[in-house]
PDB file of C-alpha atoms in Angstrom:
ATOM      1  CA  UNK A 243     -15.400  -7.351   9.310  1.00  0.00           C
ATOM      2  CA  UNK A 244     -16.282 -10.978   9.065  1.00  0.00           C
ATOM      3  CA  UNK A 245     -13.881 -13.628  10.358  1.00  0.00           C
ATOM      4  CA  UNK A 246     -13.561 -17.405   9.154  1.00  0.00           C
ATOM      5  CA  UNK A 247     -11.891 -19.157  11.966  1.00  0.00           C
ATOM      6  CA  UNK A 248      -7.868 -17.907  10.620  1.00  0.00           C
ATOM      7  CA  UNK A 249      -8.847 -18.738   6.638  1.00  0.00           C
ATOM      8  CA  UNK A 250      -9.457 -15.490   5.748  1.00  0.00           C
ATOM      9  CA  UNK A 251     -10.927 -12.035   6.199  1.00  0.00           C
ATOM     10  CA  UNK A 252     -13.865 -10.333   4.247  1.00  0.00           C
ATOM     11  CA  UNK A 253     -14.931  -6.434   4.964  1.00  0.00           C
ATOM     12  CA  UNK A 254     -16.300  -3.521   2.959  1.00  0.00           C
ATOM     13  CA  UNK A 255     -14.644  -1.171   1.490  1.00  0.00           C
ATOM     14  CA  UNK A 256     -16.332   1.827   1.975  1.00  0.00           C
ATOM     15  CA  UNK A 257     -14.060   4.482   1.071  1.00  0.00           C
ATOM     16  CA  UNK A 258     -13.431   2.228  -2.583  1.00  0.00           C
ATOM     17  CA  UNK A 259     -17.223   2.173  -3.295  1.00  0.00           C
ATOM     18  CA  UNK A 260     -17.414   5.852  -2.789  1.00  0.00           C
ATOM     19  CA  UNK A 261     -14.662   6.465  -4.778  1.00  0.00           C
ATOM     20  CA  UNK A 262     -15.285   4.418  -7.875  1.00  0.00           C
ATOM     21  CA  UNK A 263     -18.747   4.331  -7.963  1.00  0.00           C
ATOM     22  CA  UNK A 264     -19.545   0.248  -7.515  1.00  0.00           C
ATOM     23  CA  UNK A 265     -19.965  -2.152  -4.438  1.00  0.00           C
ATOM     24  CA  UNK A 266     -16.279  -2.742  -3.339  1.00  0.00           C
ATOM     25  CA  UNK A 267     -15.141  -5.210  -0.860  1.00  0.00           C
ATOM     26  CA  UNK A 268     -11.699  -7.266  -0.499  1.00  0.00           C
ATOM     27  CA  UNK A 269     -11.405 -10.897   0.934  1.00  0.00           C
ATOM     28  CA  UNK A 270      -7.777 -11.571   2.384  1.00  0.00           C
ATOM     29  CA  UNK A 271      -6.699 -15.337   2.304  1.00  0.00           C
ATOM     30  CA  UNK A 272      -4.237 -15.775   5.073  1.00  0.00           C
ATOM     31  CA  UNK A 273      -3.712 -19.684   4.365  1.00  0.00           C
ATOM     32  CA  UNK A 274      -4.560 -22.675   1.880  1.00  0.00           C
ATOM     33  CA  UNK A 275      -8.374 -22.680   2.425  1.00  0.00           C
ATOM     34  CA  UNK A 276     -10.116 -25.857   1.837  1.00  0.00           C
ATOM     35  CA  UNK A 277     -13.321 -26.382  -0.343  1.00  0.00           C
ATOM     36  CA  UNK A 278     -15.832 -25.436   2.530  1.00  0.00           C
ATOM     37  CA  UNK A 279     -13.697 -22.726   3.716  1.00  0.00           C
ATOM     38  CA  UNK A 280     -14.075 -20.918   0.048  1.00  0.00           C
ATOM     39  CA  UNK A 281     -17.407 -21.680  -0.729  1.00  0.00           C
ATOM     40  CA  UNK A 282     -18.482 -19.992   2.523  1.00  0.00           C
ATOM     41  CA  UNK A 283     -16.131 -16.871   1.033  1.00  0.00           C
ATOM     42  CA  UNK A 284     -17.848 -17.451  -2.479  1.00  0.00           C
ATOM     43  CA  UNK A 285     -21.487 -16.674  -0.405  1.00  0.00           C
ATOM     44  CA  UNK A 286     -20.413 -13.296   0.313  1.00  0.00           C
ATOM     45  CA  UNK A 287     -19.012 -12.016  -3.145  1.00  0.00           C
ATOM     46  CA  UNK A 288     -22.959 -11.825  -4.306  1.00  0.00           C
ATOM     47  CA  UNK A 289     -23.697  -8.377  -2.774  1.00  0.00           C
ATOM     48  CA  UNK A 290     -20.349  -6.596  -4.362  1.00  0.00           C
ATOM     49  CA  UNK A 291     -19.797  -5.430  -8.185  1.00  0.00           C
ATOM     50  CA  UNK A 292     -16.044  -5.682  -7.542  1.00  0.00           C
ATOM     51  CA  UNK A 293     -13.644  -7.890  -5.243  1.00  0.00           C
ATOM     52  CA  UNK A 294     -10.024  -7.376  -4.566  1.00  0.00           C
ATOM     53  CA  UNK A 295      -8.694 -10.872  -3.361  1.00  0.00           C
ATOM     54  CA  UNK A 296      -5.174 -10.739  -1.611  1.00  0.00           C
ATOM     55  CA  UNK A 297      -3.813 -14.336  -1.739  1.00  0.00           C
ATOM     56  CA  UNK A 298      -1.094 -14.029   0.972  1.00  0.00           C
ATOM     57  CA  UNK A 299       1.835 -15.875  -0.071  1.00  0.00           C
ATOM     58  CA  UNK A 300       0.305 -16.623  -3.233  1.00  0.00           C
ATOM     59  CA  UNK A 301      -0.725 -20.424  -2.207  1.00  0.00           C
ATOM     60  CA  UNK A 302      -0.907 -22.266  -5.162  1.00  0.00           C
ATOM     61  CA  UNK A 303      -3.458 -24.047  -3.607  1.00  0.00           C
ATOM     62  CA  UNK A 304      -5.582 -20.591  -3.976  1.00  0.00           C
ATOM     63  CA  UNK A 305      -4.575 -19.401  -6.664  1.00  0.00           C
ATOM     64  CA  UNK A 306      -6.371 -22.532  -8.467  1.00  0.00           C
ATOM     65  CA  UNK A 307      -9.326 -22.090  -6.706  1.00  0.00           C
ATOM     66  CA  UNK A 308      -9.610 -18.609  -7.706  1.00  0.00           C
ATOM     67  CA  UNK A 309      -8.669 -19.377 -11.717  1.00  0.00           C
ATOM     68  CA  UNK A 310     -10.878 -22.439 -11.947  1.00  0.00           C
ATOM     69  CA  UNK A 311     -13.781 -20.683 -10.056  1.00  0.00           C
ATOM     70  CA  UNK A 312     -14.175 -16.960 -10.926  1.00  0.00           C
ATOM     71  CA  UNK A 313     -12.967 -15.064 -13.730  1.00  0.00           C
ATOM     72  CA  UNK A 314     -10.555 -12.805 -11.449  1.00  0.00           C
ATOM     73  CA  UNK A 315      -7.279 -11.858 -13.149  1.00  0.00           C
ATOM     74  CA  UNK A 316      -3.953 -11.086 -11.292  1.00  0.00           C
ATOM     75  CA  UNK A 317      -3.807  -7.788 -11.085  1.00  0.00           C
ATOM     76  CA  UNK A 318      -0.632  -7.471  -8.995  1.00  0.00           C
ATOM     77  CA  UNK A 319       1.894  -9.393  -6.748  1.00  0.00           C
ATOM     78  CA  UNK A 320       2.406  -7.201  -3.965  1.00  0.00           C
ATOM     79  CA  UNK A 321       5.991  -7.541  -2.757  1.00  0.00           C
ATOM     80  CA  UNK A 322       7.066  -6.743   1.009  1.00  0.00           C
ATOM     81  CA  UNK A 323       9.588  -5.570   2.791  1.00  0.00           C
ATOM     82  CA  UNK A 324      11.260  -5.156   6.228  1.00  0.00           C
ATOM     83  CA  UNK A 325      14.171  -3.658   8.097  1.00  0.00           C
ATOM     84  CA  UNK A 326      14.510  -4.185  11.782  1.00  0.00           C
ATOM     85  CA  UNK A 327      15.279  -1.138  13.446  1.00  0.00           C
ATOM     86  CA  UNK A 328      18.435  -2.102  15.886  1.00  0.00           C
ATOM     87  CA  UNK A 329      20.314   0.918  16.229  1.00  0.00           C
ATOM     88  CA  UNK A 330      19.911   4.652  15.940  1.00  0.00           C
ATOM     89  CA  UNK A 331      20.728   6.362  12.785  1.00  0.00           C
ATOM     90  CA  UNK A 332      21.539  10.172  12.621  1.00  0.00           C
ATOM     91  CA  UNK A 333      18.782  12.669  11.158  1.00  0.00           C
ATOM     92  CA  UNK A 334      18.908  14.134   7.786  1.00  0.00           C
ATOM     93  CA  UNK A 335      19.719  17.667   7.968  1.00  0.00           C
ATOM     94  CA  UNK A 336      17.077  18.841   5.303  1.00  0.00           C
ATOM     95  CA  UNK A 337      14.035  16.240   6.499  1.00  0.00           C
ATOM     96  CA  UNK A 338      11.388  17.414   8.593  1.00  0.00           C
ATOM     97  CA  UNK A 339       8.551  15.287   9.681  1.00  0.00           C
ATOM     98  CA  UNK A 340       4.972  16.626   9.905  1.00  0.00           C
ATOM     99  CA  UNK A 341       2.568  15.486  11.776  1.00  0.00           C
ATOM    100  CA  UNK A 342      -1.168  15.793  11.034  1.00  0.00           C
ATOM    101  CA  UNK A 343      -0.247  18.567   8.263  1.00  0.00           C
ATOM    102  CA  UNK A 344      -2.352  20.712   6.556  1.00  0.00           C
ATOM    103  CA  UNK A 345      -2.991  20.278   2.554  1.00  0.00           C
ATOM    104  CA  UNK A 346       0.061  20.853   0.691  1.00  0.00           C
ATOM    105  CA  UNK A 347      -0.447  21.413  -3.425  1.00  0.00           C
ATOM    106  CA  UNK A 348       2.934  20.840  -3.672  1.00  0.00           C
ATOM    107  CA  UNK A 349       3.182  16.885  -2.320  1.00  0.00           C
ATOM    108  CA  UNK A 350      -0.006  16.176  -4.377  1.00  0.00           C
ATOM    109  CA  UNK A 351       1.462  17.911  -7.193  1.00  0.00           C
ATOM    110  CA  UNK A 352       4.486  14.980  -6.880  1.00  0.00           C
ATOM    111  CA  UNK A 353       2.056  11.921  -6.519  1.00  0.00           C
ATOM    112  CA  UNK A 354       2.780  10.881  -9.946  1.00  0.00           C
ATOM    113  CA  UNK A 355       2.790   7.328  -9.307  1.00  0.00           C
ATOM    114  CA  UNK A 356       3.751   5.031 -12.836  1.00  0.00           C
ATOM    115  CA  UNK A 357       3.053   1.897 -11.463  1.00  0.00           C
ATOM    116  CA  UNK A 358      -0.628   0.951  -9.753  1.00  0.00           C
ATOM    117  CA  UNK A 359      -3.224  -1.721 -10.357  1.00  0.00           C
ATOM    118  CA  UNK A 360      -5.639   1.240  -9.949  1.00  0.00           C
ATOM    119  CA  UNK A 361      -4.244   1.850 -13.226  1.00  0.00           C
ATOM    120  CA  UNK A 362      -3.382  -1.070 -15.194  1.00  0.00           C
ATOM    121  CA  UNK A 363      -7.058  -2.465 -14.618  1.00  0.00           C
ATOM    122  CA  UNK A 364      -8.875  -0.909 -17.173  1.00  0.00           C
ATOM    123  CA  UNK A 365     -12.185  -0.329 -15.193  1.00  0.00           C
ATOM    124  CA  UNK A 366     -11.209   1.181 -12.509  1.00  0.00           C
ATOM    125  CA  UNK A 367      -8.516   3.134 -14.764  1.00  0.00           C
ATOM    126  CA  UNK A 368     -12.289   4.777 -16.516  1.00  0.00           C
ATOM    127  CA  UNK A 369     -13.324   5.404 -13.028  1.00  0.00           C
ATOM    128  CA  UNK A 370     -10.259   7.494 -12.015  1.00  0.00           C
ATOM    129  CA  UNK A 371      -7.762   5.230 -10.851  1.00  0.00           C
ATOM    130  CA  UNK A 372      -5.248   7.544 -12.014  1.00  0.00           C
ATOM    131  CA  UNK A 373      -6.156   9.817  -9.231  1.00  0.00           C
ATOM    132  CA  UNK A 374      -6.246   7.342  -6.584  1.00  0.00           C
ATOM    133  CA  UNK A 375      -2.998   7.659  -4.755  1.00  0.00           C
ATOM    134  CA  UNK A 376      -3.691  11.884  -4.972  1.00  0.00           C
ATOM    135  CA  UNK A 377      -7.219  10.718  -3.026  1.00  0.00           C
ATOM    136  CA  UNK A 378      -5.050   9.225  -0.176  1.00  0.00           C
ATOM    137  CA  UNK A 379      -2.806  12.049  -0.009  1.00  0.00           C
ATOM    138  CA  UNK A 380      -5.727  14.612   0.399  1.00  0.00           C
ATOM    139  CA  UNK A 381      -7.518  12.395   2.496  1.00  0.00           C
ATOM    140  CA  UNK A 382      -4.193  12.210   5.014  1.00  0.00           C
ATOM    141  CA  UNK A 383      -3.839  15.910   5.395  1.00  0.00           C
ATOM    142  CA  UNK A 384      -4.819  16.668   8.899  1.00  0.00           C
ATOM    143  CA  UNK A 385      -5.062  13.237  10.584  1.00  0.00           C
ATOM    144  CA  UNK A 386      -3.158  12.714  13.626  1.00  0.00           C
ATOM    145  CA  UNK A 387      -2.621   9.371  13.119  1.00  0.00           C
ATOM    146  CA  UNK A 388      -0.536  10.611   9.406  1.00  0.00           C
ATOM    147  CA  UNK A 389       2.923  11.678   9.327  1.00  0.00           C
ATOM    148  CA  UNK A 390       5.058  13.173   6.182  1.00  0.00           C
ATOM    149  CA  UNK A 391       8.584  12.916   5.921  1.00  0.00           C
ATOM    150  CA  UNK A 392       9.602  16.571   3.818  1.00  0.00           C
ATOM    151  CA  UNK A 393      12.639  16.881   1.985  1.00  0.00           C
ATOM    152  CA  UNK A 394      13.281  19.802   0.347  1.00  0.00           C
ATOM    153  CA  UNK A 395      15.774  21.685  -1.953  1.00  0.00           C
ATOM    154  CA  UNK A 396      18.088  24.780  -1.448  1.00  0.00           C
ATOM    155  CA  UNK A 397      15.431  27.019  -2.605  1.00  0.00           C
ATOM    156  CA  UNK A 398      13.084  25.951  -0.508  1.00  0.00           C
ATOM    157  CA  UNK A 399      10.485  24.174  -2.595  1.00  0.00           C
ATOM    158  CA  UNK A 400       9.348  20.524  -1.596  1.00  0.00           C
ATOM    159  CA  UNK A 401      11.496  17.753  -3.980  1.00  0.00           C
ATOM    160  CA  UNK A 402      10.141  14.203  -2.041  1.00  0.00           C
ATOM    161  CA  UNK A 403       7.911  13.508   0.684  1.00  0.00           C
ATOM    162  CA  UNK A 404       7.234  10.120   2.364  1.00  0.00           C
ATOM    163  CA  UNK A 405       3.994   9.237   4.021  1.00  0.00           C
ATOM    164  CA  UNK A 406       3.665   7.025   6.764  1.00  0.00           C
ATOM    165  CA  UNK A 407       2.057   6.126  10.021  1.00  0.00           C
ATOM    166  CA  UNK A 408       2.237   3.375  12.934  1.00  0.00           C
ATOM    167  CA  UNK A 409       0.828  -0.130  13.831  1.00  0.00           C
ATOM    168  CA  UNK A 410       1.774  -1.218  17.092  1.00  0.00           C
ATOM    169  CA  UNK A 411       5.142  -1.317  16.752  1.00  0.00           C
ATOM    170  CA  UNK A 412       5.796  -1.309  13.435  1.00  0.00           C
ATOM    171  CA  UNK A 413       6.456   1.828  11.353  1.00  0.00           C
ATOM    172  CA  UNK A 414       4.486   1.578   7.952  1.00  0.00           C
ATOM    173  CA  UNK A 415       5.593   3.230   4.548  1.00  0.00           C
ATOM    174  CA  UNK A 416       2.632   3.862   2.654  1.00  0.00           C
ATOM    175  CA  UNK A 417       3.381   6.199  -0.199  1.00  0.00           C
ATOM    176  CA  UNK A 418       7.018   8.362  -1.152  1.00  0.00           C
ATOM    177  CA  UNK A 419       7.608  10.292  -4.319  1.00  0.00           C
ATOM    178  CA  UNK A 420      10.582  12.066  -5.476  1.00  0.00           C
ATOM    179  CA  UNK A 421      10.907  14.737  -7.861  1.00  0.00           C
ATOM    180  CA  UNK A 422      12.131  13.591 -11.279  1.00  0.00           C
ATOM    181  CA  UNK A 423      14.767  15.654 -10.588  1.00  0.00           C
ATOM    182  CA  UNK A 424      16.231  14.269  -7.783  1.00  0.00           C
ATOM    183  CA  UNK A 425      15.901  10.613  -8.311  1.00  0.00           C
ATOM    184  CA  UNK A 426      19.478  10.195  -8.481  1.00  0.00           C
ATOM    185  CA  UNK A 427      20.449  13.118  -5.422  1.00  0.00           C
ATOM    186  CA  UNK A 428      19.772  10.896  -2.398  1.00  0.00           C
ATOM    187  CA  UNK A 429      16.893  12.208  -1.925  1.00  0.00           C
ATOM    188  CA  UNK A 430      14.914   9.167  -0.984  1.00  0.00           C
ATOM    189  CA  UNK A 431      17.681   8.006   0.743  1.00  0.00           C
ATOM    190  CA  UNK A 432      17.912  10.444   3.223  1.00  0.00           C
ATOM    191  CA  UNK A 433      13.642  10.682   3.680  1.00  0.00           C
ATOM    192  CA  UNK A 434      13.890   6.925   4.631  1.00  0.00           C
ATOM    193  CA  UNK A 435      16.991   7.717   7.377  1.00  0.00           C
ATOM    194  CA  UNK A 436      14.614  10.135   8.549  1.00  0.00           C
ATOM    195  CA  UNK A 437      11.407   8.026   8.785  1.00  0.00           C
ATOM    196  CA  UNK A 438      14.001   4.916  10.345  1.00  0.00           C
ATOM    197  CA  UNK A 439      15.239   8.189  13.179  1.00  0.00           C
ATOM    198  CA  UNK A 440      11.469   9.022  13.646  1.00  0.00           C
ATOM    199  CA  UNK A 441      10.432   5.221  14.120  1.00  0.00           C
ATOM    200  CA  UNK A 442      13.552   4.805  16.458  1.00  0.00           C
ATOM    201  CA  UNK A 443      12.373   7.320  18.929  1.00  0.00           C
ATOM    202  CA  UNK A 444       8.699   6.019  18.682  1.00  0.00           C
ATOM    203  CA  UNK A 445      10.413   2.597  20.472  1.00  0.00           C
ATOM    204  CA  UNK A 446       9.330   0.665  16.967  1.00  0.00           C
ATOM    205  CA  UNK A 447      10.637  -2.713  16.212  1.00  0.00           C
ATOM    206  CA  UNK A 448      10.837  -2.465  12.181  1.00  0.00           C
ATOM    207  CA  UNK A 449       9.581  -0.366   9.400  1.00  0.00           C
ATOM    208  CA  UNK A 450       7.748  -2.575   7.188  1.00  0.00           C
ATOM    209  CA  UNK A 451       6.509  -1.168   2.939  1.00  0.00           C
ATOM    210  CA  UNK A 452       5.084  -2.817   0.121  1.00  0.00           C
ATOM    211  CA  UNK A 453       5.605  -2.228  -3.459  1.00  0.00           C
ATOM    212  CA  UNK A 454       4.442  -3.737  -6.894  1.00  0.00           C
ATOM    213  CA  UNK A 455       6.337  -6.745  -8.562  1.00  0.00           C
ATOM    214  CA  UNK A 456       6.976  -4.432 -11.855  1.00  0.00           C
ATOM    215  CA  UNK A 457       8.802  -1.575  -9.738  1.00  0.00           C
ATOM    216  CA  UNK A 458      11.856  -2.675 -10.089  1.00  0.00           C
ATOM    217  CA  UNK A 459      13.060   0.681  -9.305  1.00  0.00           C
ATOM    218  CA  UNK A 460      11.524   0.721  -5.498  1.00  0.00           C
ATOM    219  CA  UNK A 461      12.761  -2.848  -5.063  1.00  0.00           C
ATOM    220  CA  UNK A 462      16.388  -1.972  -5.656  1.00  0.00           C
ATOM    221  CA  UNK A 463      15.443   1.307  -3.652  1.00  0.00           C
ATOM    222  CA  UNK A 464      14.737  -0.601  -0.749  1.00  0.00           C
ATOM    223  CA  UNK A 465      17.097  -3.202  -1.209  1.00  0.00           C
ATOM    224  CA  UNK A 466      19.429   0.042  -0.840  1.00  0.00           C
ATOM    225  CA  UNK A 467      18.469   1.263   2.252  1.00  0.00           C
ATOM    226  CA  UNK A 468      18.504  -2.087   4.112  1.00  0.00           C
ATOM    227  CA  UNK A 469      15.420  -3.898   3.546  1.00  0.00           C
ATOM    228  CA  UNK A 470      14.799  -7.094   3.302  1.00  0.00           C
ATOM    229  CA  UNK A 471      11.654  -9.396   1.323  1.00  0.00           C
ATOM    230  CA  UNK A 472       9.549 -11.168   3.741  1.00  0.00           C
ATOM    231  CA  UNK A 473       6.493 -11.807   1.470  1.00  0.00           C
ATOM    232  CA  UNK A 474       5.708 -11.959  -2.152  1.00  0.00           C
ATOM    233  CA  UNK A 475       1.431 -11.445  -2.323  1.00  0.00           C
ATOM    234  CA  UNK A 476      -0.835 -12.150  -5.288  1.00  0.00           C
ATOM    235  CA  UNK A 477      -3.602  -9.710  -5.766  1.00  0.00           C
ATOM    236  CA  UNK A 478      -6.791 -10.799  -8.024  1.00  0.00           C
ATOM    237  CA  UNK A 479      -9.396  -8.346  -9.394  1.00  0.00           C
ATOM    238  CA  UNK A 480     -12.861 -10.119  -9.993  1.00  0.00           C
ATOM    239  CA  UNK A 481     -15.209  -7.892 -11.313  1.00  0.00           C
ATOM    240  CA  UNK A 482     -19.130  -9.449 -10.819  1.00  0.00           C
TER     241      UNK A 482
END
């Protein structure tokens, strides 16, 4: 990973390139970066067929530079949330949470996910974006550092899992599905209480998740559940 002073942050994205078949790599901008400051990030988009560019805060001041300089299109605006975990809350009877489980057909079966740049660019759509968040599932079975939140229903079969890990002292959401048939039972609900119990005992400060502009549906969710928005991220595609 290459560093430019605190403008912003350039690395490889190994697992991407594998995965979709073209040079991948995603530059970060953590600030208004001045003329210098993104030509010196323009030098290293020349090795890479495609770029995701995260535009933290979306700085107007970046997002010119990126829509008078490149052909990138916004992609997404990556919303974020936080709750600060202050008290104890009491465990979900019918949660467990797994750690470093073994593959489940049943939670990739439910990682149906409607709304994903993966998707709604149509290039990396051809190259199997639709099977992207499946990939991270599969790819978390096993790994110590992975935990799943698993709810499941009165006859025993798996109805919503949440996937998640830890960052220091934050607790990070990364992925939670529901089945279609118990979107309105609490089900996510009560995975959440169980991830904010978990993350309690772990000493963590806050549980932090991000989610796409057009899912409305998992901003009210975590509106819901406490949350609050602490950042509002552009994300550009520029294919090369």
């Amino acid at each position: 990973m290459d560093n430019f002073k605190d403008a912003f942050t350039f690395i490889n994205l190994n697992w991407d390139t594998d995965f979709f078949g073209v040079n991948c790599a995603k530059a970060t901008l953590h600030r208004p970066l001045t003329l210098s400051e993104w030509k010196k990030l323009k030098t290293k988009f020349i090795d890479y067929q495609f770029i995701s560019i995260m535009n933290k805060n979306s700085e107007p001041t970046n997002a010119k530079l990126i829509g008078k300089e490149t052909s990138a299109f916004l992609a997404d605006v990556n919303i974020q949330f936080m709750k600060e975990i202050v008290s104890q809350v009491p465990m979900p009877e019918h949660i467990s949470i797994q750690q470093a489980l073994k593959r489940n057909d049943e939670i990739i079966e439910l990682a149906d996910f409607q709304f994903s740049r993966f998707i709604e660019d149509p290039e990396l759509a051809i190259r199997g974006g639709r099977e992207i968040y499946r990939e991270w599932i599969k790819n978390s079975f096993g790994k110590l550092d992975k935990y799943f939140a698993i709810s499941k229903d009165t006859t025993g079969k798996i109805n919503g899992f949440l996937l998640f890990s830890y960052k220091g002292n934050d607790c990070v959401i990364e992925l939670i599905a529901v089945s279609k048939e118990s979107t309105k039972g609490g089900t996510g609900t009560s995975l959440f209480k169980a991830v904010e119990y978990e993350a309690y005992q772990k000493d963590c400060d806050k549980i932090i998740v991000g989610t796409q502009v057009r899912n409305s549906n998992a901003i009210n969710f975590y509106q819901k559940v406490g949350c609050k928005q602490v950042g509002s991220h552009q994300v550009f595609h520029y294919w090369l």
